Amino acid sequence: MLLSGLVAGPTEAVAAPPSQMQVARQFLLAVLRGDYATAYGLLAPEVTQAVSQKQFQAAAQSLYQAGQHYQPAFELYKFGLRVGEGEDVRRFYAFTFKADTLAATPHVQLDVSFRDAAATRVLFFGLIPIPPPPTSAATGR
C-alpha cells in the first residue's frame, strides 16, 4: 500500500463546480454588498453580451437598496421550474430577507433564474414585491 502511494504520487481533490443554488447565493451576496463586478461575472454570456456592466449596475440598484432597507441577510424561500411561452422551462431560486422571517408574508422575493438544469450562470434576476394578504375588511370577514 505504501509503495503504491509513493509510485502514484499524492492525489489532489478536484473541486466540483458550484451548484445553481450556490451560484444564485453568490450572485445575491455580491449585489447586496455592492460588488457589481463579481455579480456581473456570474451572469450568462447572452446577458453580458446584451447588457453592459453599467446597465447591469443600474438594474441591480433596486435589489441593493432593498438589502440596505431590510438588511442583506437572506434565506432560501422556494425553488422550482417556471414554464414560459413555447414550453420554455427555466429553473428559479427565490430568496427572502431574514428580516421577514416573522412576517405573515415576506415583503419581497429575490428571484434568480437559470436557462436550464445544467446552467451555472444567471440568466435573470429580479426583486418581486409580494402584496400583503387581504385585510378582513376587504374580504368582508
PDB file of C-alpha atoms in Angstrom:
ATOM      1  CA  MET A   1       0.000   0.000   0.000  1.00  0.00           C
ATOM      2  CA  LEU A   2       2.696   2.451   0.953  1.00  0.00           C
ATOM      3  CA  LEU A   3       4.603   1.626  -2.208  1.00  0.00           C
ATOM      4  CA  SER A   4       1.595   2.243  -4.435  1.00  0.00           C
ATOM      5  CA  GLY A   5       1.070   5.630  -2.771  1.00  0.00           C
ATOM      6  CA  LEU A   6       4.677   6.569  -3.476  1.00  0.00           C
ATOM      7  CA  VAL A   7       4.530   5.418  -7.079  1.00  0.00           C
ATOM      8  CA  ALA A   8       1.212   7.065  -7.884  1.00  0.00           C
ATOM      9  CA  GLY A   9       2.083  10.226  -6.004  1.00  0.00           C
ATOM     10  CA  PRO A  10      -0.239  12.428  -3.988  1.00  0.00           C
ATOM     11  CA  THR A  11      -3.750  12.913  -5.307  1.00  0.00           C
ATOM     12  CA  GLU A  12      -5.361  16.303  -5.454  1.00  0.00           C
ATOM     13  CA  ALA A  13      -9.004  16.800  -4.719  1.00  0.00           C
ATOM     14  CA  VAL A  14     -10.834  18.309  -7.654  1.00  0.00           C
ATOM     15  CA  ALA A  15     -13.499  20.750  -6.561  1.00  0.00           C
ATOM     16  CA  ALA A  16     -16.895  20.212  -8.099  1.00  0.00           C
ATOM     17  CA  PRO A  17     -18.369  23.187  -9.912  1.00  0.00           C
ATOM     18  CA  PRO A  18     -20.789  25.179  -7.762  1.00  0.00           C
ATOM     19  CA  SER A  19     -24.446  24.209  -7.861  1.00  0.00           C
ATOM     20  CA  GLN A  20     -27.074  26.578  -9.211  1.00  0.00           C
ATOM     21  CA  MET A  21     -28.197  27.373  -5.682  1.00  0.00           C
ATOM     22  CA  GLN A  22     -24.615  28.239  -4.709  1.00  0.00           C
ATOM     23  CA  VAL A  23     -24.245  30.475  -7.770  1.00  0.00           C
ATOM     24  CA  ALA A  24     -27.585  32.167  -7.015  1.00  0.00           C
ATOM     25  CA  ARG A  25     -26.443  32.777  -3.440  1.00  0.00           C
ATOM     26  CA  GLN A  26     -23.024  34.106  -4.546  1.00  0.00           C
ATOM     27  CA  PHE A  27     -24.737  36.391  -7.055  1.00  0.00           C
ATOM     28  CA  LEU A  28     -27.126  37.845  -4.480  1.00  0.00           C
ATOM     29  CA  LEU A  29     -24.393  38.271  -1.870  1.00  0.00           C
ATOM     30  CA  ALA A  30     -22.305  40.211  -4.402  1.00  0.00           C
ATOM     31  CA  VAL A  31     -25.196  42.501  -5.394  1.00  0.00           C
ATOM     32  CA  LEU A  32     -26.257  43.106  -1.794  1.00  0.00           C
ATOM     33  CA  ARG A  33     -22.756  44.224  -0.818  1.00  0.00           C
ATOM     34  CA  GLY A  34     -22.484  46.393  -3.936  1.00  0.00           C
ATOM     35  CA  ASP A  35     -19.836  44.222  -5.615  1.00  0.00           C
ATOM     36  CA  TYR A  36     -21.324  44.593  -9.080  1.00  0.00           C
ATOM     37  CA  ALA A  37     -18.226  43.378 -10.936  1.00  0.00           C
ATOM     38  CA  THR A  38     -18.382  39.989  -9.205  1.00  0.00           C
ATOM     39  CA  ALA A  39     -22.144  39.718  -9.731  1.00  0.00           C
ATOM     40  CA  TYR A  40     -21.773  40.684 -13.399  1.00  0.00           C
ATOM     41  CA  GLY A  41     -19.209  37.909 -13.816  1.00  0.00           C
ATOM     42  CA  LEU A  42     -21.856  35.381 -12.718  1.00  0.00           C
ATOM     43  CA  LEU A  43     -24.275  36.366 -15.484  1.00  0.00           C
ATOM     44  CA  ALA A  44     -24.895  34.137 -18.506  1.00  0.00           C
ATOM     45  CA  PRO A  45     -22.911  35.082 -21.630  1.00  0.00           C
ATOM     46  CA  GLU A  46     -26.074  36.052 -23.532  1.00  0.00           C
ATOM     47  CA  VAL A  47     -26.869  38.551 -20.777  1.00  0.00           C
ATOM     48  CA  THR A  48     -23.409  40.144 -20.690  1.00  0.00           C
ATOM     49  CA  GLN A  49     -23.473  40.420 -24.498  1.00  0.00           C
ATOM     50  CA  ALA A  50     -26.732  42.365 -24.333  1.00  0.00           C
ATOM     51  CA  VAL A  51     -26.174  44.380 -21.120  1.00  0.00           C
ATOM     52  CA  SER A  52     -23.124  46.426 -20.174  1.00  0.00           C
ATOM     53  CA  GLN A  53     -21.765  46.366 -16.634  1.00  0.00           C
ATOM     54  CA  LYS A  54     -23.045  49.916 -16.156  1.00  0.00           C
ATOM     55  CA  GLN A  55     -26.556  48.897 -17.301  1.00  0.00           C
ATOM     56  CA  PHE A  56     -26.412  45.871 -15.017  1.00  0.00           C
ATOM     57  CA  GLN A  57     -25.466  48.049 -12.049  1.00  0.00           C
ATOM     58  CA  ALA A  58     -28.418  50.344 -12.739  1.00  0.00           C
ATOM     59  CA  ALA A  59     -30.751  47.326 -12.974  1.00  0.00           C
ATOM     60  CA  ALA A  60     -29.381  45.867  -9.731  1.00  0.00           C
ATOM     61  CA  GLN A  61     -29.874  49.073  -7.713  1.00  0.00           C
ATOM     62  CA  SER A  62     -33.372  48.169  -6.521  1.00  0.00           C
ATOM     63  CA  LEU A  63     -32.074  44.866  -5.177  1.00  0.00           C
ATOM     64  CA  TYR A  64     -29.158  46.602  -3.466  1.00  0.00           C
ATOM     65  CA  GLN A  65     -31.483  49.238  -1.959  1.00  0.00           C
ATOM     66  CA  ALA A  66     -33.838  46.531  -0.635  1.00  0.00           C
ATOM     67  CA  GLY A  67     -30.835  44.934   1.069  1.00  0.00           C
ATOM     68  CA  GLN A  68     -29.999  48.238   2.704  1.00  0.00           C
ATOM     69  CA  HIS A  69     -33.590  48.573   3.907  1.00  0.00           C
ATOM     70  CA  TYR A  70     -34.217  45.005   5.133  1.00  0.00           C
ATOM     71  CA  GLN A  71     -30.589  44.105   5.959  1.00  0.00           C
ATOM     72  CA  PRO A  72     -28.685  41.913   3.480  1.00  0.00           C
ATOM     73  CA  ALA A  73     -29.125  38.540   5.220  1.00  0.00           C
ATOM     74  CA  PHE A  74     -31.435  36.269   3.232  1.00  0.00           C
ATOM     75  CA  GLU A  75     -32.556  32.647   3.071  1.00  0.00           C
ATOM     76  CA  LEU A  76     -33.984  30.259   0.502  1.00  0.00           C
ATOM     77  CA  TYR A  77     -37.748  30.700   0.185  1.00  0.00           C
ATOM     78  CA  LYS A  78     -38.567  28.304  -2.655  1.00  0.00           C
ATOM     79  CA  PHE A  79     -37.173  26.874  -5.853  1.00  0.00           C
ATOM     80  CA  GLY A  80     -38.601  25.144  -8.868  1.00  0.00           C
ATOM     81  CA  LEU A  81     -39.355  25.358 -12.555  1.00  0.00           C
ATOM     82  CA  ARG A  82     -41.136  28.085 -14.498  1.00  0.00           C
ATOM     83  CA  VAL A  83     -42.778  27.221 -17.780  1.00  0.00           C
ATOM     84  CA  GLY A  84     -42.823  30.132 -20.173  1.00  0.00           C
ATOM     85  CA  GLU A  85     -44.102  30.672 -23.652  1.00  0.00           C
ATOM     86  CA  GLY A  86     -43.279  27.956 -26.140  1.00  0.00           C
ATOM     87  CA  GLU A  87     -42.700  25.378 -23.398  1.00  0.00           C
ATOM     88  CA  ASP A  88     -39.575  27.255 -22.302  1.00  0.00           C
ATOM     89  CA  VAL A  89     -38.678  25.796 -18.881  1.00  0.00           C
ATOM     90  CA  ARG A  90     -36.308  27.656 -16.550  1.00  0.00           C
ATOM     91  CA  ARG A  91     -35.067  26.843 -13.073  1.00  0.00           C
ATOM     92  CA  PHE A  92     -35.515  29.515 -10.444  1.00  0.00           C
ATOM     93  CA  TYR A  93     -34.441  30.104  -6.854  1.00  0.00           C
ATOM     94  CA  ALA A  94     -36.357  32.573  -4.719  1.00  0.00           C
ATOM     95  CA  PHE A  95     -34.981  34.024  -1.516  1.00  0.00           C
ATOM     96  CA  THR A  96     -36.426  36.302   1.150  1.00  0.00           C
ATOM     97  CA  PHE A  97     -34.721  38.592   3.586  1.00  0.00           C
ATOM     98  CA  LYS A  98     -34.268  37.101   7.051  1.00  0.00           C
ATOM     99  CA  ALA A  99     -35.838  40.271   8.437  1.00  0.00           C
ATOM    100  CA  ASP A 100     -39.114  38.939   7.000  1.00  0.00           C
ATOM    101  CA  THR A 101     -38.889  35.606   8.823  1.00  0.00           C
ATOM    102  CA  LEU A 102     -41.522  36.510  11.403  1.00  0.00           C
ATOM    103  CA  ALA A 103     -43.782  38.403   8.992  1.00  0.00           C
ATOM    104  CA  ALA A 104     -47.024  36.778   7.824  1.00  0.00           C
ATOM    105  CA  THR A 105     -45.712  37.110   4.270  1.00  0.00           C
ATOM    106  CA  PRO A 106     -42.351  38.433   3.092  1.00  0.00           C
ATOM    107  CA  HIS A 107     -42.216  41.964   1.682  1.00  0.00           C
ATOM    108  CA  VAL A 108     -40.165  40.996  -1.368  1.00  0.00           C
ATOM    109  CA  GLN A 109     -38.792  37.936  -3.074  1.00  0.00           C
ATOM    110  CA  LEU A 110     -35.273  37.894  -4.529  1.00  0.00           C
ATOM    111  CA  ASP A 111     -35.504  35.882  -7.733  1.00  0.00           C
ATOM    112  CA  VAL A 112     -32.635  34.264  -9.648  1.00  0.00           C
ATOM    113  CA  SER A 113     -33.253  32.144 -12.763  1.00  0.00           C
ATOM    114  CA  PHE A 114     -31.101  29.889 -14.925  1.00  0.00           C
ATOM    115  CA  ARG A 115     -31.508  28.843 -18.561  1.00  0.00           C
ATOM    116  CA  ASP A 116     -31.789  25.118 -17.779  1.00  0.00           C
ATOM    117  CA  ALA A 117     -30.763  22.409 -15.304  1.00  0.00           C
ATOM    118  CA  ALA A 118     -27.121  22.420 -16.391  1.00  0.00           C
ATOM    119  CA  ALA A 119     -26.558  26.195 -16.471  1.00  0.00           C
ATOM    120  CA  THR A 120     -24.351  27.762 -13.812  1.00  0.00           C
ATOM    121  CA  ARG A 121     -24.650  31.370 -14.961  1.00  0.00           C
ATOM    122  CA  VAL A 122     -27.531  33.670 -14.021  1.00  0.00           C
ATOM    123  CA  LEU A 123     -29.968  34.366 -16.856  1.00  0.00           C
ATOM    124  CA  PHE A 124     -32.422  36.586 -14.962  1.00  0.00           C
ATOM    125  CA  PHE A 125     -32.682  38.238 -11.564  1.00  0.00           C
ATOM    126  CA  GLY A 126     -35.256  40.441 -10.004  1.00  0.00           C
ATOM    127  CA  LEU A 127     -36.895  41.841  -6.934  1.00  0.00           C
ATOM    128  CA  ILE A 128     -40.517  40.758  -6.801  1.00  0.00           C
ATOM    129  CA  PRO A 129     -42.792  42.658  -4.395  1.00  0.00           C
ATOM    130  CA  ILE A 130     -45.231  40.419  -2.541  1.00  0.00           C
ATOM    131  CA  PRO A 131     -48.565  42.062  -1.866  1.00  0.00           C
ATOM    132  CA  PRO A 132     -49.796  41.877   1.711  1.00  0.00           C
ATOM    133  CA  PRO A 133     -52.618  39.431   2.398  1.00  0.00           C
ATOM    134  CA  PRO A 134     -56.096  40.953   2.150  1.00  0.00           C
ATOM    135  CA  THR A 135     -57.369  42.518   5.333  1.00  0.00           C
ATOM    136  CA  SER A 136     -60.570  41.297   6.930  1.00  0.00           C
ATOM    137  CA  ALA A 137     -62.363  44.500   5.803  1.00  0.00           C
ATOM    138  CA  ALA A 138     -61.526  43.750   2.165  1.00  0.00           C
ATOM    139  CA  THR A 139     -62.668  40.148   2.447  1.00  0.00           C
ATOM    140  CA  GLY A 140     -65.849  41.009   4.322  1.00  0.00           C
ATOM    141  CA  ARG A 141     -64.894  39.000   7.407  1.00  0.00           C
TER     142      ARG A 141
END
